[in-house]
Amino acid sequence: RGFDPMELARMLDSGAVNALSAVPTLLRILLADPSVIGKAGKALRWLEIGSQPMTTKEKRGIRLMFPNARIVQHYGLTEASRGTFLQISDVSDDALDSVGRTVGLSEIDLSADGRIRIRGPHVARHRIDENGLHPLTDAEGWLQTNDLGHLRNGYLYFVGRADDLINCGGQKIVPDQLEDRIRERAGAGLEVAVAKVPDAQRGEGILVAVVGAQSETVRVKDIAAAALQEMGIAAGSALHVMAVKALPVTGTGKVQRRILADQFASLSLSAPAPTRAHSDQIDDVLSLFRHEFPGQDVQPDDTFESLGGDSLHYIQVSLDFEGRFGPLPDDWEKMTIASLQSLQSDTVPTIWRKLEVATLTRAFFMICIVALHTEAFIYSSNWGAAYFLVVLAGYSVARFQLPEILRSGSVMTLLGTIRFVAIPTILTDAFLELVSHKFELPSLVLVSNFQNPRNILGFTFYFIEIYIQLFLIAALLFSIPKVRSAFQARPMLCSILLFLAFVAVDRTIEANWDGNYNYHRTPWHYGWCFALGMVIATAKDLRAKLFALGMVIASVLAVWEFTSAAYYVAGGCALLIFVRYVIVPAPVKIILGEIAGASMFIYLCHYELLTVVTKKLGEPYPWLSLTLSIILGIIGAHVYIWLERTVLQLWRRHASGFAGKSDKGAPKSPAA
């Protein structure tokens, strides 16, 4: 009936058996729950382990489970069985990671390219087929294996199969080592295997197959990316995770990686072909994501995070998804497209929707800013809304973009946000300067916030300039490997240190350069808000959330004391910390979502609309100006997104056509 841990425990306990011969795959089943064996493990006297390598941690676990057994691991091939031996029960911890050393007349050596060679009386000299005998050894009697390894103090350390080695953009990855790191992070109960698959950009990609439900792939992808990052490898889109019912293995328990690669290839072939940009052709989740992320190679195992989605994309995609397929589950941004597709059939249409507090507060505070400028209403005589929107920027980076930055080692997702914000701002400013004949270079290059606003002839969008500059600082910061490693290990502590660093830099600069002339419109003056948002996003448990709230209260009181601005900002932050979403009718979510998603475009047009209304109607009509700003901003956002999507799709189509023409008549390289 196969290997049954309960049966083994009963037989050990009754004295029916006292020896076991097993491959590591079976032993990992025992390590997942050592209590199944329990005290019965003391009855085992002999354990032989073969077939696959094991980690030092796993060997220690087996040694503890069977304290009275002589545990021997061996390494060898069918042609040279048991070339080395490691007595796990007695060997020092320093050698536990090895597969032992030779005994008797057997010998182990390494070839020039690091492959293991075996020689001795136990080595088969020939293989036989219908054509007769074929030599297996060279003239000196060495059997050349396809296994990679190294020797230290006479012990052989097995690295992996040379034909399984993954060459991902020039970086070599040994599947066995990656599997060990993934299991170490996830726990011994995880059944996982790594294989290589073709990748257009890097030559070979990394496939992680995990036994379990499709929902398990999200967690495993995070773990695998972190493990690769630890190995100094930023796999990015070359990392794929696939859920399987069982791992294909040989009769001796070795994983058949080639079969896994074939299964993944068949899944990719069965995926729907990319659809065009027309919304009426979006009929499944994959086509929706391809529509929302033009210019990218979107695959079923991608997630919103892995595609570089930010807070503005989050609102846009969630509204589009729910308008077509129904309510989204919590943390959908971490789920693969295939997982979201499988959940479609389980969603029941309802008028009630979950509205993210981040979306609600973004819409509310943007309305407050525009209302203040148009004088529709004064939400606070001390202001504060702009500071909270910077808090939201830091919160969104930590929540949506930082996981992908840490996984891939790339800051392209931050640069994508900068592009999305900077291009329409520059276009708007250029248009206004042309119409008004007031040319101002600092505004066009988005640095006018450093100037005295009284000296600016044309137009300035200083808040957006600060926003972009903070994202540039974040991109520079996270491009440093040591910074990424620190945030990977202690995200909240690092966010707190970033907060303190911004405060220190601001105080130091202000002590030597008085920023009163430009009303302190500098990124370092707003940096504490950005870092505070990251602290809020990384506060996961109650203790951390209470600490984050304490930081918020201390910060706002230090800046505004007991004023309305302090109450507004502290209240918004408290909602972010403790309330994930509120339940509202679907139309309310759509309206607030549209306002939040178009917040930048609303900001870009509201001053000009106020001027137009005043000139045309003779009076400012504050509420009309506010309403028109919101409506025009939403329209402008949709128009710009459509234009950007169209341009990116045309560019990708042109690039693909150019690459295809370049390939014609030219011999393909092995990498191709």
XYZ file of C-alpha atoms in Angstrom:
672
model
C 0.000 0.000 0.000
C 3.034 2.288 -0.091
C 4.973 3.882 2.746
C 2.822 4.380 5.862
C 4.477 6.216 8.817
C 1.795 4.976 11.224
C 2.438 1.372 10.171
C 6.192 1.836 10.626
C 5.645 3.267 14.116
C 3.409 0.323 15.112
C 5.894 -2.249 13.782
C 8.825 -0.580 15.534
C 6.867 -0.391 18.766
C 5.906 -4.087 18.595
C 9.404 -5.234 17.676
C 8.337 -6.540 14.256
C 11.077 -4.525 12.517
C 14.285 -2.829 13.621
C 15.754 -1.714 10.263
C 14.727 0.615 7.465
C 16.037 1.346 3.981
C 14.576 4.579 2.577
C 15.098 7.434 0.154
C 15.058 11.046 1.443
C 11.622 11.662 -0.139
C 10.076 9.145 2.276
C 12.086 10.356 5.252
C 10.817 13.899 4.669
C 7.306 12.562 5.282
C 8.481 11.523 8.765
C 10.259 14.853 9.333
C 7.037 16.734 8.566
C 5.536 15.280 11.772
C 8.111 13.537 14.009
C 5.442 12.877 16.645
C 4.037 10.075 14.443
C 7.139 7.980 15.172
C 7.626 9.361 18.679
C 9.219 7.015 21.238
C 9.043 4.097 18.789
C 12.066 5.651 17.024
C 14.313 4.330 19.794
C 13.659 0.764 18.544
C 15.313 1.323 15.161
C 18.834 -0.159 14.992
C 19.795 0.310 11.334
C 18.874 2.927 8.721
C 20.218 3.058 5.181
C 19.645 6.206 3.099
C 20.306 6.435 -0.621
C 19.223 7.941 -3.923
C 19.125 11.674 -3.134
C 21.056 14.293 -1.154
C 19.745 15.666 2.152
C 20.420 18.877 4.038
C 22.332 19.047 7.314
C 19.140 20.067 9.099
C 17.274 17.043 7.736
C 20.058 14.685 8.783
C 20.037 16.117 12.293
C 16.279 15.614 12.407
C 16.610 11.948 11.383
C 19.351 11.451 13.967
C 17.097 12.816 16.694
C 14.155 10.703 15.522
C 16.179 7.464 15.630
C 18.706 8.044 18.447
C 19.825 4.394 18.793
C 20.207 3.557 15.096
C 23.339 3.310 13.019
C 22.394 5.639 10.155
C 24.371 5.302 6.948
C 23.930 7.356 3.791
C 25.566 6.288 0.564
C 26.244 7.908 -2.774
C 26.648 6.061 -6.051
C 25.194 5.237 -9.433
C 23.681 2.079 -10.835
C 27.035 1.554 -12.571
C 29.011 2.194 -9.362
C 26.675 1.581 -6.464
C 27.736 2.875 -3.057
C 30.825 4.829 -3.986
C 30.960 6.772 -0.685
C 29.496 6.261 2.781
C 28.522 8.721 5.508
C 27.742 7.380 8.980
C 25.249 10.091 9.971
C 24.786 8.693 13.473
C 28.448 9.246 14.423
C 29.946 11.861 12.103
C 30.672 15.429 13.235
C 28.303 18.232 12.277
C 30.971 19.721 9.973
C 30.710 16.728 7.623
C 26.931 16.234 7.822
C 26.359 18.185 4.622
C 28.540 15.734 2.659
C 27.688 12.303 1.227
C 30.660 10.697 2.975
C 33.984 9.293 1.842
C 35.302 6.201 0.134
C 36.132 2.908 1.823
C 38.322 -0.012 0.757
C 39.687 0.187 -2.785
C 37.117 2.656 -4.187
C 38.317 6.126 -5.265
C 36.608 9.481 -5.904
C 38.019 12.326 -7.990
C 36.787 15.392 -9.884
C 37.161 16.176 -13.583
C 38.328 19.576 -14.828
C 34.708 20.807 -15.068
C 33.779 19.689 -11.541
C 32.100 16.368 -12.400
C 32.507 13.424 -10.057
C 34.658 10.473 -11.227
C 34.586 7.031 -9.572
C 37.113 4.179 -9.760
C 37.290 0.813 -8.019
C 36.358 -2.888 -8.138
C 32.675 -2.028 -7.606
C 32.487 -0.047 -10.881
C 30.857 -1.775 -13.880
C 33.210 -1.910 -16.844
C 30.630 -2.115 -19.642
C 27.012 -1.660 -20.534
C 25.345 -4.157 -22.831
C 22.707 -3.784 -25.546
C 21.741 -5.547 -28.772
C 25.005 -4.395 -30.355
C 27.186 -5.932 -27.645
C 29.436 -4.430 -24.962
C 30.259 -0.718 -24.655
C 32.979 0.525 -22.265
C 31.880 2.700 -19.339
C 35.328 3.582 -18.004
C 38.323 5.289 -19.556
C 41.769 3.807 -20.001
C 42.637 4.527 -16.361
C 39.454 2.880 -15.071
C 37.577 6.098 -14.175
C 33.785 6.233 -14.593
C 32.828 9.774 -15.573
C 29.465 10.717 -13.951
C 27.175 13.578 -14.818
C 27.084 14.682 -11.172
C 28.654 17.902 -9.908
C 30.485 18.008 -6.600
C 33.541 19.045 -4.622
C 35.934 17.425 -2.123
C 36.927 18.724 1.302
C 39.025 16.876 3.856
C 38.391 13.613 2.031
C 34.583 14.044 2.113
C 32.538 14.302 -1.077
C 29.943 17.054 -1.291
C 27.286 16.385 -3.920
C 26.071 19.535 -5.687
C 23.607 18.218 -8.291
C 23.158 16.762 -11.748
C 25.000 18.639 -14.508
C 22.132 18.076 -16.951
C 19.663 19.509 -14.401
C 21.755 22.674 -13.928
C 19.757 25.822 -14.751
C 21.543 28.601 -16.643
C 19.343 31.617 -15.929
C 20.862 34.592 -17.708
C 24.386 33.301 -17.082
C 23.754 32.493 -13.418
C 23.995 28.785 -12.546
C 21.317 27.306 -10.277
C 21.478 23.771 -8.903
C 17.886 22.493 -8.460
C 18.732 20.388 -5.384
C 20.211 23.389 -3.582
C 17.224 25.594 -4.369
C 14.849 22.840 -3.232
C 16.729 22.580 0.073
C 16.498 26.330 0.655
C 12.781 26.360 -0.141
C 12.087 23.449 2.238
C 14.158 25.096 4.943
C 12.028 28.229 4.730
C 8.658 26.496 4.244
C 9.032 23.481 6.534
C 9.783 19.822 5.986
C 6.201 18.937 5.032
C 6.372 20.758 1.704
C 6.774 18.502 -1.339
C 8.592 20.565 -3.933
C 10.817 20.032 -6.963
C 12.752 22.421 -9.207
C 13.245 22.041 -12.958
C 14.456 24.188 -15.832
C 12.142 25.555 -18.514
C 12.810 27.703 -21.602
C 12.850 31.479 -21.083
C 12.948 33.948 -23.968
C 14.949 36.596 -22.094
C 17.300 34.557 -19.891
C 17.711 31.348 -21.896
C 16.451 29.116 -19.095
C 13.845 29.824 -16.442
C 13.142 28.230 -13.066
C 10.091 26.066 -12.494
C 9.090 25.229 -8.926
C 6.525 22.423 -8.765
C 4.660 22.118 -5.467
C 2.288 19.377 -4.372
C -0.921 21.003 -3.175
C -3.713 23.366 -4.062
C -3.303 26.203 -6.565
C -3.548 28.716 -3.710
C -0.296 27.304 -2.296
C 1.672 28.650 -5.271
C 1.503 32.248 -4.008
C 3.321 31.410 -0.765
C 5.815 29.144 -2.495
C 6.638 31.789 -5.105
C 7.485 34.269 -2.348
C 9.648 31.662 -0.612
C 11.409 30.636 -3.842
C 12.091 34.260 -4.803
C 13.527 34.946 -1.339
C 15.699 31.827 -1.568
C 16.995 32.867 -4.991
C 17.640 36.378 -3.706
C 19.685 34.805 -0.905
C 21.714 33.016 -3.591
C 22.327 36.351 -5.331
C 19.906 35.648 -8.180
C 17.109 38.000 -9.281
C 14.924 35.695 -11.381
C 12.019 38.100 -11.931
C 9.619 36.812 -14.567
C 11.828 33.740 -15.155
C 10.513 32.209 -11.912
C 7.386 30.071 -12.315
C 5.424 28.062 -9.757
C 3.106 25.207 -10.718
C 0.788 23.196 -8.483
C 0.758 19.421 -9.115
C -1.141 16.525 -7.558
C 2.053 14.482 -7.179
C 5.697 14.707 -8.189
C 6.698 12.280 -10.977
C 9.413 9.990 -9.588
C 11.389 6.959 -10.680
C 11.198 3.599 -8.957
C 13.962 4.712 -6.568
C 12.214 7.950 -5.673
C 14.173 10.388 -7.870
C 12.140 13.293 -9.197
C 11.755 13.291 -12.977
C 12.365 16.962 -13.673
C 11.971 16.612 -17.433
C 8.362 15.451 -16.978
C 7.629 18.506 -14.819
C 9.070 20.764 -17.529
C 6.874 19.037 -20.122
C 3.790 19.494 -17.924
C 4.543 23.202 -17.576
C 5.050 23.523 -21.342
C 1.674 21.909 -22.001
C -0.001 24.325 -19.566
C 1.605 27.310 -21.313
C 0.461 26.047 -24.718
C -3.108 25.618 -23.486
C -3.242 29.181 -22.104
C -5.365 31.592 -24.158
C -3.469 33.653 -26.706
C -3.025 37.351 -25.926
C -6.073 39.413 -26.753
C -6.102 42.816 -28.332
C -6.753 45.939 -26.350
C -10.469 46.208 -27.092
C -12.465 45.819 -23.890
C -15.184 43.742 -25.540
C -12.600 41.003 -26.170
C -11.793 40.561 -22.467
C -13.536 37.309 -21.595
C -11.314 35.859 -18.863
C -8.922 36.957 -16.122
C -5.786 36.405 -18.198
C -7.026 38.618 -21.029
C -8.004 41.270 -18.463
C -4.475 41.337 -17.004
C -2.957 41.439 -20.482
C -5.242 44.389 -21.204
C -4.233 46.180 -17.980
C -0.498 45.487 -18.360
C 0.245 46.215 -22.024
C 3.788 45.707 -23.226
C 4.389 42.890 -20.750
C 4.488 39.127 -21.256
C 1.644 38.192 -18.884
C 1.402 34.482 -18.023
C -1.088 32.456 -15.914
C 1.356 32.155 -12.991
C 1.934 35.923 -12.777
C 0.426 38.000 -9.988
C -0.496 41.669 -9.749
C 2.635 42.183 -7.645
C 4.991 40.285 -9.972
C 3.772 42.415 -12.887
C 4.858 45.544 -11.016
C 1.401 46.824 -10.108
C 1.221 49.897 -7.873
C -1.570 51.551 -5.890
C -3.088 53.359 -8.881
C -3.082 50.159 -10.958
C -4.586 48.348 -7.986
C -7.676 50.555 -8.043
C -7.977 50.391 -11.812
C -7.611 46.582 -12.044
C -9.911 45.864 -9.091
C -12.682 48.056 -10.512
C -12.354 46.474 -13.952
C -12.247 42.943 -12.513
C -15.288 43.368 -10.267
C -17.214 45.052 -13.054
C -16.735 41.911 -15.182
C -16.266 38.939 -12.884
C -17.642 39.872 -9.463
C -16.093 40.473 -6.004
C -12.377 39.950 -5.431
C -11.002 37.942 -2.480
C -8.718 39.453 0.165
C -5.053 39.730 -0.855
C -5.956 39.056 -4.486
C -2.899 41.039 -5.547
C -0.715 38.145 -4.302
C -2.722 35.436 -6.093
C -1.756 34.077 -9.502
C -3.949 34.837 -12.488
C -4.732 31.112 -12.734
C -5.951 31.160 -9.100
C -8.185 34.166 -9.750
C -9.542 32.436 -12.847
C -10.418 29.307 -10.844
C -12.284 31.422 -8.272
C -14.554 32.970 -10.887
C -17.114 30.201 -10.682
C -17.304 30.563 -6.887
C -18.190 34.277 -6.868
C -21.804 35.245 -6.316
C -22.886 38.648 -7.710
C -23.972 41.052 -4.978
C -24.652 44.763 -4.701
C -22.295 45.055 -1.722
C -18.580 45.527 -2.281
C -15.449 45.711 -0.138
C -13.961 49.195 -0.428
C -10.304 49.364 0.599
C -9.641 52.013 3.243
C -6.591 53.086 1.229
C -8.882 53.829 -1.729
C -11.452 55.560 0.479
C -8.885 57.825 2.152
C -7.139 58.636 -1.144
C -10.438 59.817 -2.633
C -11.424 61.718 0.532
C -8.165 63.607 0.983
C -7.886 64.492 -2.713
C -11.404 65.959 -2.553
C -10.284 67.892 0.562
C -7.287 69.390 -1.285
C -9.337 70.471 -4.309
C -12.153 71.783 -2.085
C -9.620 73.840 -0.122
C -8.149 75.371 -3.293
C -11.545 76.088 -4.844
C -12.890 77.207 -1.431
C -15.859 74.834 -1.708
C -15.175 73.970 1.938
C -12.214 74.249 4.314
C -11.579 70.818 5.806
C -8.795 72.170 8.050
C -7.272 75.579 8.601
C -3.947 73.797 9.234
C -4.088 71.655 6.063
C -2.497 68.168 6.210
C -4.159 66.307 3.323
C -1.038 66.480 1.126
C 1.021 64.939 3.925
C -1.438 62.067 4.257
C -1.284 61.371 0.518
C 2.491 61.025 0.894
C 1.841 58.575 3.764
C -0.340 56.637 1.318
C 2.497 56.649 -1.229
C 4.871 54.997 1.250
C 2.136 52.595 2.367
C 1.454 51.574 -1.231
C 5.149 51.056 -2.040
C 5.607 48.767 0.972
C 2.404 46.855 0.331
C 2.329 46.464 -3.451
C 5.805 47.081 -4.844
C 8.323 46.147 -2.164
C 7.490 42.384 -2.316
C 8.304 42.303 -6.046
C 11.432 44.431 -5.555
C 12.699 41.985 -2.929
C 11.762 39.002 -5.120
C 13.334 40.240 -8.342
C 16.024 42.635 -7.141
C 14.716 45.142 -9.695
C 13.227 48.598 -9.059
C 11.463 48.710 -12.440
C 8.069 48.747 -10.711
C 8.985 52.067 -9.009
C 10.295 53.486 -12.273
C 6.996 52.452 -13.895
C 5.074 54.520 -11.319
C 7.391 57.480 -11.891
C 6.764 57.218 -15.631
C 2.998 57.042 -15.145
C 3.018 60.170 -12.946
C 5.721 62.180 -14.709
C 4.605 61.960 -18.360
C 1.070 63.419 -17.962
C 2.436 66.083 -15.598
C 5.068 67.186 -18.126
C 2.527 67.103 -20.979
C 0.023 69.179 -18.985
C 2.654 71.707 -17.973
C 3.982 71.989 -21.544
C 0.466 72.551 -22.886
C -0.242 75.284 -20.321
C 3.082 77.001 -21.010
C 2.404 76.990 -24.750
C -1.105 78.409 -24.316
C -0.056 81.087 -21.817
C 3.358 81.854 -23.402
C 4.941 81.555 -19.949
C 7.924 79.246 -20.326
C 9.514 77.792 -17.216
C 12.185 75.081 -17.626
C 12.248 73.936 -13.948
C 8.560 73.035 -14.205
C 9.136 70.968 -17.337
C 11.937 68.971 -15.672
C 9.886 68.646 -12.454
C 12.164 70.550 -10.070
C 10.222 73.812 -9.679
C 9.433 72.880 -6.065
C 12.996 73.952 -5.140
C 12.358 77.501 -6.417
C 10.655 80.412 -4.713
C 7.058 80.108 -5.997
C 6.807 83.915 -6.296
C 9.540 83.846 -8.949
C 7.853 81.272 -11.165
C 6.311 82.812 -14.280
C 4.462 79.749 -15.548
C 2.921 76.796 -13.780
C 4.112 74.409 -11.088
C 2.759 71.154 -9.730
C 5.041 71.041 -6.720
C 3.175 68.275 -4.894
C 3.552 65.866 -7.829
C 7.203 66.876 -8.145
C 7.805 65.945 -4.488
C 5.901 62.701 -5.054
C 8.146 61.758 -8.005
C 11.323 62.766 -6.160
C 10.408 60.526 -3.216
C 9.886 57.596 -5.590
C 13.292 58.301 -7.154
C 14.885 58.237 -3.692
C 13.108 54.944 -2.973
C 14.320 53.502 -6.298
C 17.920 54.495 -5.537
C 17.637 53.073 -2.018
C 16.214 49.711 -3.081
C 18.721 49.334 -5.906
C 21.315 48.628 -3.171
C 21.453 44.844 -2.496
C 22.264 45.257 1.224
C 19.241 47.505 1.702
C 16.991 44.928 0.017
C 18.430 42.166 2.199
C 17.794 44.220 5.329
C 14.180 44.955 4.345
C 13.718 41.269 3.489
C 14.799 40.257 7.002
C 13.293 43.092 9.125
C 10.877 45.229 7.063
C 9.289 47.158 9.923
C 12.568 47.891 11.706
C 14.092 49.121 8.444
C 11.041 51.325 7.790
C 11.440 52.858 11.256
C 15.141 53.489 10.591
C 14.225 55.108 7.250
C 11.758 57.365 9.115
C 14.479 58.434 11.565
C 16.932 58.964 8.702
C 14.499 61.284 6.871
C 13.919 63.276 10.075
C 17.665 63.566 10.678
C 18.375 64.606 7.073
C 15.546 67.175 7.141
C 16.781 68.722 10.394
C 20.389 68.785 9.171
C 19.536 70.403 5.830
C 17.131 72.920 7.371
C 19.824 73.911 9.887
C 22.111 74.881 6.997
C 19.618 75.770 4.252
C 16.468 77.609 5.317
C 13.545 76.208 3.342
C 11.087 78.943 4.309
C 11.541 80.619 0.930
C 9.800 77.733 -0.882
C 7.516 76.717 2.024
C 9.684 73.618 2.674
C 8.496 71.996 -0.566
C 11.306 69.450 -0.598
C 11.289 65.641 -0.655
C 13.279 65.344 2.578
C 10.706 67.514 4.381
C 7.924 65.107 3.342
C 10.107 62.003 3.636
C 9.002 61.191 7.179
C 5.427 60.760 5.866
C 6.616 58.371 3.151
C 8.562 56.265 5.663
C 5.663 56.396 8.138
C 3.426 54.884 5.451
C 5.935 52.040 5.070
C 5.896 51.479 8.837
C 2.100 51.238 8.751
C 2.133 48.753 5.848
C 4.714 46.500 7.519
C 2.926 46.410 10.899
C 1.283 42.968 10.782
C 0.403 41.929 14.355
C -1.439 43.872 17.079
C 1.717 44.834 18.940
C 3.318 46.230 15.784
C 0.114 48.064 14.847
C -0.096 49.710 18.265
C 3.533 50.771 17.937
C 2.817 52.206 14.460
C -0.160 54.129 15.874
C 2.094 55.517 18.611
C 4.558 56.700 15.955
C 1.724 58.352 14.028
C 0.386 60.197 17.074
C 3.847 61.359 18.155
C 4.674 62.534 14.621
C 1.501 64.507 13.920
C 1.576 66.171 17.338
C 5.211 67.153 16.773
C 4.280 68.754 13.427
C 0.787 70.223 14.071
C 0.255 69.924 17.831
C -3.440 69.595 18.808
C -4.974 71.005 15.623
C -7.471 69.785 13.047
C -4.657 68.765 10.666
C -3.267 66.419 13.326
C -6.709 64.879 13.810
C -7.251 64.334 10.095
C -3.857 62.756 9.427
C -3.878 60.656 12.613
C -7.434 59.507 11.884
C -6.569 58.482 8.328
C -3.480 56.596 9.516
C -5.453 54.826 12.258
C -7.937 53.618 9.621
C -5.050 52.319 7.492
C -3.593 50.468 10.479
C -6.703 48.813 11.899
C -9.365 48.727 9.156
C -8.643 46.908 5.889
C -11.926 47.708 4.122
C -15.505 48.861 4.608
C -18.637 47.382 3.014
C -20.421 49.793 0.674
C -22.934 49.522 -2.194
C -21.298 48.789 -5.551
C -22.105 52.255 -7.048
C -20.403 53.957 -4.081
C -17.276 51.867 -4.563
C -17.216 52.646 -8.281
C -17.525 56.410 -7.698
C -14.916 56.556 -4.924
C -12.657 54.178 -6.844
C -12.816 56.386 -9.930
C -11.976 59.485 -7.863
C -9.082 57.730 -6.120
C -7.754 56.272 -9.379
C -7.919 59.661 -11.102
C -6.603 61.654 -8.127
C -3.462 62.815 -9.957
C -5.438 64.019 -12.987
C -7.936 65.787 -10.727
C -5.018 67.594 -9.096
C -3.525 68.485 -12.491
C -6.672 70.179 -13.806
C -8.403 71.737 -10.791
C -6.530 75.077 -10.666
C -7.046 75.656 -14.384
C -10.750 74.765 -14.179
C -11.208 77.239 -11.335
C -9.687 79.938 -13.543
C -11.880 78.976 -16.520
C -15.088 78.949 -14.432
C -14.267 82.343 -12.922
C -13.505 83.891 -16.327
C -16.516 82.435 -18.121
C -19.132 82.876 -15.388
C -17.762 85.944 -13.644
C -17.608 84.159 -10.276
C -15.563 81.171 -8.999
C -18.605 79.013 -8.114
C -16.551 76.784 -5.754
C -18.803 73.707 -5.794
C -19.118 73.798 -9.578
C -15.329 74.068 -9.884
C -14.899 71.137 -7.487
C -17.423 68.974 -9.349
C -16.025 69.792 -12.799
C -12.476 69.091 -11.568
C -13.495 65.611 -10.423
C -15.392 64.828 -13.628
C -12.701 66.156 -15.969
C -9.976 64.456 -13.932
C -11.716 61.070 -14.255
C -12.202 61.549 -17.991
C -8.571 62.646 -18.380
C -7.346 59.571 -16.475
C -9.294 57.196 -18.727
C -8.138 58.964 -21.888
C -4.491 58.925 -20.814
C -4.595 55.255 -19.736
C -6.153 54.335 -23.088
C -3.488 56.289 -24.966
C -0.652 54.771 -22.933
C -2.024 51.254 -23.412
C -2.390 51.776 -27.153
C 1.119 53.177 -27.541
C 2.686 50.346 -25.519
C 0.846 47.681 -27.492
C 1.855 49.269 -30.803
C 5.432 49.531 -29.605
C 5.513 45.886 -28.543
C 3.980 44.793 -31.841
C 6.548 46.857 -33.747
C 9.419 45.469 -31.635
C 8.226 41.893 -32.206
C 7.957 42.464 -35.947
C 11.405 44.017 -36.075
C 12.899 41.096 -34.120
C 11.189 38.637 -36.470
C 12.636 40.368 -39.555
C 16.085 40.455 -37.966
C 15.988 36.701 -37.363
C 15.187 35.827 -40.981
C 18.156 34.465 -42.863
C 20.412 34.563 -39.795
C 21.612 31.382 -38.093
C 20.134 30.999 -34.635
C 22.490 30.892 -31.684
C 22.134 28.193 -29.022
C 20.637 30.800 -26.666
C 17.886 31.539 -29.196
